[in-house]
Amino acid sequence: MENTERQAIMSSVPQPPRTYNQNHALRKYSPGKRRVSLYWTWSYPWEANRDTTELDNRFSTMTEVRRVAWPGYEGTEWDEMHFLQGIAGTLELFHRSTLAFQRVAGEVTGHPVAVFQRIDQAGYKLPIDERILADTDTLMVFGLDHLLSEQEAAAGEIEAIREWLEREGTCLLLGPHHDVGFTRDLKQRQLEYTHHGDALVPRQQRFGQYTRSLMKALGVPVMNQFGLRPALIKGTKQIAPLTINRDLDKLGLLNGVTTFNFHPHLPHYALTADDTESVHVLTRQPIDLDRPHPFTQVGNTEFNSFIWMPPDTQRAGHILLADSTIFTTLFGGVESLETFWKNLATIPLTSGMPAKKTQAAA
């Protein structure tokens, strides 16, 4: 379904009443029912207050979105009376874009999906600690903080996550976003820009310092690189099927899955160590080879798009890596993607590894 069609449907269907600026209500443990939480790593005020005369390392304003996506956001629901017009409006589009995932996950788990931000619109800072982890079985950390904002996981957060991962059945999904134009070579920046073809992404847009700091602290040998455009099926607008290592997919996360959704600049999750025992690349995404890019010019035709680190002797929980846009509807969605969401939300709470701690009673 096209984005404009989805917007029209959403605007015509009465939505449940929305609450804001309230304390999180703890979700009680239910046997076999996973509790999912999203954590946006950004400082909302820092991102929203960026100088719009800066060309790089900021989100677009809604004015820029409207210009590029015209006439997709020309309805009255997007005007200055009803919607934020600056960078804050674009941040709210990201929040809106996960509503479909939240609905699907909530339906299959019986628990509402909790959504947290590192620093929210009202200026409240919420590090990842027991307040988030106590009633969470799957924590999805969406790394859309620009490197310039210097978001780092504090020692207390790292220790809290390590302890949480000792709990049977936990799952930490890390989603550092793209790193476009990291080089000082302006010609390469332009080449990367023409490769992804998204007028809303500047020549340099580097994301994911918070998730990078977590990966380093937790011993996750992965680095998010570039912003690569997936290949399409020739003659269509459909994303090319994933290359799936089904023999490695012991959790069945990719059962019934053939594709994720199209996004023009997805990160390559490069492995930084030669470890095929503890790190499993489950999917690779074919790249649009008609658009030159430094990554393909050295012979690469696919990028790593989904990684699983199974439990080990030090950790009872799973660690996954997948880009945050796989869980949004800003860039379309297909039935295969919803199947993936359901598979993720229904990972068994028994990991098969000896639990160091009992299930938290929240």
Short mmCIF file of C-alpha atoms in Angstrom, two decimals:
data_model
loop_
_atom_site.label_atom_id
_atom_site.label_comp_id
_atom_site.label_asym_id
_atom_site.label_seq_id
_atom_site.Cartn_x
_atom_site.Cartn_y
_atom_site.Cartn_z
CA MET A 1 0.00 0.00 0.00
CA GLU A 2 1.35 3.43 -0.93
CA ASN A 3 2.08 5.87 1.89
CA THR A 4 -0.53 8.39 0.69
CA GLU A 5 -3.21 5.67 0.62
CA ARG A 6 -2.30 4.58 4.14
CA GLN A 7 -2.49 8.19 5.36
CA ALA A 8 -5.96 8.58 3.85
CA ILE A 9 -7.20 5.41 5.54
CA MET A 10 -5.71 6.38 8.90
CA SER A 11 -7.27 9.83 8.72
CA SER A 12 -10.73 8.39 7.98
CA VAL A 13 -10.74 5.74 10.72
CA PRO A 14 -11.37 6.95 14.30
CA GLN A 15 -8.23 6.42 16.35
CA PRO A 16 -8.11 5.43 20.04
CA PRO A 17 -7.62 8.33 22.45
CA ARG A 18 -3.96 9.21 22.93
CA THR A 19 -2.22 9.89 26.21
CA TYR A 20 0.97 11.86 26.75
CA ASN A 21 3.36 12.88 29.49
CA GLN A 22 2.42 10.09 31.88
CA ASN A 23 4.47 7.56 33.80
CA HIS A 24 4.79 4.10 32.28
CA ALA A 25 2.35 1.51 33.66
CA LEU A 26 4.18 -1.76 34.35
CA ARG A 27 3.06 -4.79 32.34
CA LYS A 28 2.60 -7.92 34.42
CA TYR A 29 4.45 -11.06 33.40
CA SER A 30 2.31 -13.56 31.49
CA PRO A 31 3.74 -17.05 30.82
CA GLY A 32 4.82 -17.30 27.20
CA LYS A 33 3.80 -13.71 26.38
CA ARG A 34 6.67 -11.43 25.41
CA ARG A 35 6.69 -7.79 26.48
CA VAL A 36 8.24 -5.53 23.82
CA SER A 37 9.70 -2.05 24.35
CA LEU A 38 11.09 0.50 21.87
CA TYR A 39 13.84 2.92 22.86
CA TRP A 40 14.69 5.88 20.65
CA THR A 41 18.29 6.82 21.39
CA TRP A 42 18.01 10.44 20.37
CA SER A 43 17.78 13.62 22.37
CA TYR A 44 14.55 14.90 20.85
CA PRO A 45 15.32 18.54 21.80
CA TRP A 46 18.86 18.38 20.37
CA GLU A 47 17.64 16.97 17.06
CA ALA A 48 14.63 19.32 16.84
CA ASN A 49 16.70 22.39 17.70
CA ARG A 50 19.35 21.85 15.02
CA ASP A 51 20.19 24.89 12.93
CA THR A 52 18.30 24.39 9.66
CA THR A 53 20.97 26.34 7.78
CA GLU A 54 23.36 23.46 8.47
CA LEU A 55 23.52 21.21 5.43
CA ASP A 56 24.71 18.01 7.11
CA ASN A 57 23.97 15.77 10.08
CA ARG A 58 20.42 16.81 10.79
CA PHE A 59 16.92 15.56 10.06
CA SER A 60 14.80 17.29 7.44
CA THR A 61 12.18 19.83 8.37
CA MET A 62 8.56 19.08 7.47
CA THR A 63 8.80 21.88 4.92
CA GLU A 64 11.58 19.95 3.19
CA VAL A 65 9.61 16.70 3.46
CA ARG A 66 6.54 18.34 1.91
CA ARG A 67 8.62 19.75 -0.95
CA VAL A 68 10.25 16.42 -1.81
CA ALA A 69 7.21 14.19 -1.15
CA TRP A 70 4.66 16.56 -2.74
CA PRO A 71 1.69 16.17 -2.76
CA GLY A 72 1.85 13.45 -0.10
CA TYR A 73 1.63 15.86 2.84
CA GLU A 74 -0.62 18.57 1.43
CA GLY A 75 -3.79 17.63 3.34
CA THR A 76 -5.09 19.82 6.13
CA GLU A 77 -3.94 17.26 8.72
CA TRP A 78 -0.35 18.24 7.86
CA ASP A 79 -0.74 22.05 7.93
CA GLU A 80 0.64 24.39 10.57
CA MET A 81 -2.59 24.24 12.57
CA HIS A 82 -2.43 20.46 12.97
CA PHE A 83 1.18 19.36 12.65
CA LEU A 84 4.66 20.54 13.59
CA GLN A 85 6.42 22.08 10.60
CA GLY A 86 10.07 22.03 11.65
CA ILE A 87 12.44 19.16 12.36
CA ALA A 88 10.16 18.12 15.22
CA GLY A 89 7.46 17.25 12.70
CA THR A 90 9.80 14.83 10.96
CA LEU A 91 10.66 13.20 14.30
CA GLU A 92 6.95 12.72 14.91
CA LEU A 93 6.69 10.97 11.53
CA PHE A 94 9.11 8.37 12.88
CA HIS A 95 6.92 7.92 15.95
CA ARG A 96 3.83 7.52 13.76
CA SER A 97 5.63 5.09 11.49
CA THR A 98 5.98 2.42 14.20
CA LEU A 99 2.26 2.35 15.04
CA ALA A 100 1.61 -0.57 12.68
CA PHE A 101 4.39 -2.60 14.29
CA GLN A 102 3.09 -1.70 17.75
CA ARG A 103 -0.38 -2.90 16.75
CA VAL A 104 0.86 -6.20 15.33
CA ALA A 105 3.17 -6.91 18.26
CA GLY A 106 0.47 -5.98 20.75
CA GLU A 107 -2.05 -8.29 19.11
CA VAL A 108 0.22 -11.36 19.14
CA THR A 109 1.67 -10.81 22.63
CA GLY A 110 -1.33 -9.45 24.48
CA HIS A 111 0.85 -6.63 25.83
CA PRO A 112 1.04 -3.02 24.64
CA VAL A 113 4.40 -2.01 23.19
CA ALA A 114 6.06 0.57 25.43
CA VAL A 115 7.84 3.46 23.69
CA PHE A 116 10.64 5.38 25.41
CA GLN A 117 13.03 8.15 24.38
CA ARG A 118 16.45 8.94 25.78
CA ILE A 119 15.46 12.61 26.10
CA ASP A 120 11.85 13.30 25.20
CA GLN A 121 9.92 16.33 23.94
CA ALA A 122 9.39 17.59 27.48
CA GLY A 123 13.11 17.37 28.27
CA TYR A 124 12.95 14.32 30.55
CA LYS A 125 16.02 12.09 30.27
CA LEU A 126 15.49 8.35 30.61
CA PRO A 127 18.58 6.13 30.56
CA ILE A 128 18.10 2.40 30.07
CA ASP A 129 17.79 1.02 33.58
CA GLU A 130 15.54 -1.14 35.71
CA ARG A 131 12.58 1.19 35.12
CA ILE A 132 12.58 0.08 31.48
CA LEU A 133 14.01 -3.41 31.83
CA ALA A 134 11.87 -4.75 34.69
CA ASP A 135 8.84 -5.42 32.48
CA THR A 136 10.62 -5.84 29.14
CA ASP A 137 11.47 -9.14 27.44
CA THR A 138 12.44 -7.68 24.05
CA LEU A 139 14.17 -4.29 24.01
CA MET A 140 14.51 -2.63 20.60
CA VAL A 141 17.12 0.13 20.64
CA PHE A 142 16.62 2.36 17.59
CA GLY A 143 19.88 4.22 16.91
CA LEU A 144 18.75 7.40 15.18
CA ASP A 145 20.92 9.75 17.23
CA HIS A 146 23.35 11.77 15.13
CA LEU A 147 26.97 11.20 16.10
CA LEU A 148 27.35 14.94 16.76
CA SER A 149 24.88 14.74 19.66
CA GLU A 150 27.41 12.53 21.51
CA GLN A 151 24.89 10.12 23.02
CA GLU A 152 26.81 7.41 24.91
CA ALA A 153 25.66 4.49 27.02
CA ALA A 154 26.69 5.20 30.61
CA ALA A 155 28.41 2.59 32.77
CA GLY A 156 25.22 2.08 34.79
CA GLU A 157 23.20 1.43 31.65
CA ILE A 158 25.69 -1.10 30.34
CA GLU A 159 25.71 -2.96 33.64
CA ALA A 160 21.90 -2.93 33.80
CA ILE A 161 21.63 -4.37 30.28
CA ARG A 162 24.27 -7.02 31.01
CA GLU A 163 22.35 -8.10 34.09
CA TRP A 164 19.06 -8.07 32.18
CA LEU A 165 20.55 -10.28 29.46
CA GLU A 166 21.24 -12.89 32.14
CA ARG A 167 17.48 -13.32 32.45
CA GLU A 168 16.09 -16.30 30.56
CA GLY A 169 14.52 -15.46 27.19
CA THR A 170 15.47 -11.80 26.92
CA CYS A 171 16.18 -10.31 23.49
CA LEU A 172 18.10 -7.12 22.75
CA LEU A 173 17.63 -5.75 19.23
CA LEU A 174 20.13 -3.07 18.25
CA GLY A 175 19.33 -0.89 15.25
CA PRO A 176 22.12 1.56 14.42
CA HIS A 177 21.06 3.47 11.32
CA HIS A 178 23.16 4.47 8.31
CA ASP A 179 26.52 6.26 8.21
CA VAL A 180 26.41 8.26 4.98
CA GLY A 181 29.35 10.39 3.84
CA PHE A 182 31.78 9.56 6.65
CA THR A 183 34.75 10.43 4.41
CA ARG A 184 36.34 13.84 3.88
CA ASP A 185 36.43 13.09 0.15
CA LEU A 186 33.65 15.28 -1.26
CA LYS A 187 33.55 13.32 -4.52
CA GLN A 188 32.82 10.13 -2.61
CA ARG A 189 30.12 11.89 -0.59
CA GLN A 190 28.47 12.92 -3.83
CA LEU A 191 28.77 9.37 -5.17
CA GLU A 192 27.07 8.00 -2.06
CA TYR A 193 24.35 10.65 -2.41
CA THR A 194 23.57 9.80 -6.03
CA HIS A 195 23.62 6.10 -5.14
CA HIS A 196 20.82 6.27 -2.54
CA GLY A 197 18.98 9.03 -4.43
CA ASP A 198 17.10 10.44 -1.44
CA ALA A 199 16.95 14.23 -1.66
CA LEU A 200 16.12 14.43 2.07
CA VAL A 201 19.39 12.85 3.16
CA PRO A 202 22.34 15.27 3.21
CA ARG A 203 25.78 14.46 1.82
CA GLN A 204 26.85 13.54 5.34
CA GLN A 205 24.48 12.00 7.86
CA ARG A 206 26.11 9.85 10.53
CA PHE A 207 23.99 7.92 13.01
CA GLY A 208 24.25 5.59 15.92
CA GLN A 209 26.79 6.68 18.54
CA TYR A 210 24.65 5.33 21.37
CA THR A 211 24.19 1.92 19.78
CA ARG A 212 27.86 1.85 18.80
CA SER A 213 28.84 2.41 22.42
CA LEU A 214 26.53 -0.42 23.50
CA MET A 215 27.95 -2.76 20.86
CA LYS A 216 31.49 -2.02 22.01
CA ALA A 217 30.65 -2.54 25.69
CA LEU A 218 28.70 -5.76 25.10
CA GLY A 219 31.29 -7.26 22.77
CA VAL A 220 29.11 -7.15 19.65
CA PRO A 221 31.60 -7.29 16.75
CA VAL A 222 29.55 -5.21 14.31
CA MET A 223 29.83 -1.71 12.82
CA ASN A 224 27.15 0.11 10.85
CA GLN A 225 28.56 1.35 7.56
CA PHE A 226 27.29 3.36 4.57
CA GLY A 227 23.70 3.81 3.40
CA LEU A 228 23.02 1.36 0.59
CA ARG A 229 20.12 1.25 -1.83
CA PRO A 230 18.49 -2.20 -2.15
CA ALA A 231 17.97 -3.69 -5.58
CA LEU A 232 14.46 -3.92 -7.03
CA ILE A 233 12.95 -6.73 -9.05
CA LYS A 234 13.51 -5.68 -12.65
CA GLY A 235 10.57 -3.78 -14.10
CA THR A 236 8.82 -3.35 -10.73
CA LYS A 237 8.99 -1.23 -7.58
CA GLN A 238 9.27 -4.35 -5.41
CA ILE A 239 12.40 -4.86 -3.34
CA ALA A 240 14.56 -7.81 -4.39
CA PRO A 241 14.25 -10.89 -2.14
CA LEU A 242 16.67 -11.37 0.72
CA THR A 243 19.47 -13.90 0.59
CA ILE A 244 18.58 -15.92 3.69
CA ASN A 245 20.80 -18.34 5.60
CA ARG A 246 17.89 -20.49 6.75
CA ASP A 247 20.15 -23.21 8.18
CA LEU A 248 21.38 -20.67 10.75
CA ASP A 249 17.90 -19.40 11.66
CA LYS A 250 17.36 -21.63 14.70
CA LEU A 251 14.67 -19.33 16.11
CA GLY A 252 12.55 -19.40 12.95
CA LEU A 253 12.63 -15.61 12.71
CA LEU A 254 12.55 -15.82 8.93
CA ASN A 255 9.84 -18.47 8.57
CA GLY A 256 7.51 -17.20 5.84
CA VAL A 257 9.74 -14.18 5.22
CA THR A 258 11.16 -13.33 1.81
CA THR A 259 11.72 -9.57 1.99
CA PHE A 260 11.86 -6.64 4.38
CA ASN A 261 10.63 -3.22 3.26
CA PHE A 262 12.37 -0.92 0.80
CA HIS A 263 14.42 1.92 2.24
CA PRO A 264 16.86 3.81 0.00
CA HIS A 265 19.79 3.95 2.44
CA LEU A 266 20.22 0.94 4.67
CA PRO A 267 23.35 0.26 6.72
CA HIS A 268 25.73 -2.60 6.07
CA TYR A 269 26.33 -4.40 9.37
CA ALA A 270 29.99 -5.17 8.88
CA LEU A 271 31.52 -7.87 11.05
CA THR A 272 34.64 -6.61 12.82
CA ALA A 273 35.86 -10.07 13.89
CA ASP A 274 36.16 -13.45 12.18
CA ASP A 275 33.70 -15.18 14.48
CA THR A 276 31.18 -17.47 12.82
CA GLU A 277 30.29 -19.32 16.02
CA SER A 278 28.79 -16.52 18.09
CA VAL A 279 27.69 -14.18 15.27
CA HIS A 280 25.35 -15.39 12.52
CA VAL A 281 24.50 -13.27 9.48
CA LEU A 282 20.94 -14.41 8.78
CA THR A 283 20.14 -12.17 5.79
CA ARG A 284 21.93 -10.24 3.10
CA GLN A 285 20.21 -7.69 0.89
CA PRO A 286 21.08 -7.38 -2.83
CA ILE A 287 22.27 -3.87 -3.73
CA ASP A 288 21.16 -1.72 -6.68
CA LEU A 289 24.19 -2.23 -8.89
CA ASP A 290 22.97 0.27 -11.48
CA ARG A 291 23.93 3.05 -9.07
CA PRO A 292 27.71 3.17 -8.39
CA HIS A 293 28.91 3.14 -4.78
CA PRO A 294 32.36 2.62 -3.19
CA PHE A 295 31.09 -0.55 -1.49
CA THR A 296 30.07 -2.15 -4.78
CA GLN A 297 33.07 -0.84 -6.71
CA VAL A 298 35.28 -3.22 -4.70
CA GLY A 299 33.10 -6.19 -5.65
CA ASN A 300 30.30 -6.34 -3.08
CA THR A 301 26.83 -7.13 -4.41
CA GLU A 302 24.96 -7.57 -1.09
CA PHE A 303 25.09 -6.11 2.42
CA ASN A 304 24.47 -7.71 5.82
CA SER A 305 20.97 -6.71 6.95
CA PHE A 306 20.04 -9.00 9.87
CA ILE A 307 22.33 -10.60 12.44
CA TRP A 308 21.72 -12.97 15.37
CA MET A 309 24.00 -13.58 18.33
CA PRO A 310 22.61 -16.60 20.21
CA PRO A 311 22.91 -17.04 23.99
CA ASP A 312 26.26 -18.19 25.32
CA THR A 313 27.75 -19.18 28.65
CA GLN A 314 27.81 -15.56 29.80
CA ARG A 315 24.46 -14.45 28.40
CA ALA A 316 21.06 -16.15 28.47
CA GLY A 317 19.46 -13.58 26.16
CA HIS A 318 19.61 -13.11 22.40
CA ILE A 319 21.16 -10.14 20.61
CA LEU A 320 19.83 -9.13 17.17
CA LEU A 321 20.87 -6.40 14.76
CA ALA A 322 18.34 -4.96 12.29
CA ASP A 323 17.75 -1.47 11.01
CA SER A 324 14.97 0.52 12.67
CA THR A 325 13.28 1.25 9.33
CA ILE A 326 12.38 -2.46 9.06
CA PHE A 327 9.86 -1.71 11.80
CA THR A 328 8.35 1.41 10.24
CA THR A 329 5.83 2.15 7.51
CA LEU A 330 7.33 5.40 6.23
CA PHE A 331 8.77 3.48 3.30
CA GLY A 332 5.99 1.03 2.59
CA GLY A 333 5.43 -2.49 3.84
CA VAL A 334 4.57 -5.94 2.60
CA GLU A 335 2.96 -9.05 4.05
CA SER A 336 6.39 -10.64 4.43
CA LEU A 337 7.43 -7.80 6.72
CA GLU A 338 4.42 -8.28 9.01
CA THR A 339 5.26 -11.98 9.20
CA PHE A 340 8.75 -11.02 10.36
CA TRP A 341 7.29 -8.76 13.04
CA LYS A 342 5.11 -11.58 14.33
CA ASN A 343 8.02 -14.02 14.36
CA LEU A 344 10.10 -11.56 16.35
CA ALA A 345 7.33 -10.85 18.84
CA THR A 346 6.75 -14.54 19.52
CA ILE A 347 10.30 -15.77 20.16
CA PRO A 348 9.92 -18.37 22.94
CA LEU A 349 10.69 -17.01 26.38
CA THR A 350 12.77 -20.11 27.01
CA SER A 351 16.12 -19.65 25.31
CA GLY A 352 17.44 -23.15 25.79
CA MET A 353 20.35 -21.86 27.87
CA PRO A 354 20.64 -22.17 31.66
CA ALA A 355 19.12 -19.09 33.24
CA LYS A 356 21.30 -17.18 35.68
CA LYS A 357 18.33 -15.29 37.06
CA THR A 358 14.67 -16.08 37.40
CA GLN A 359 12.03 -14.32 35.32
CA ALA A 360 11.43 -10.82 36.64
CA ALA A 361 7.99 -10.48 38.22
CA ALA A 362 6.66 -7.18 37.01
#
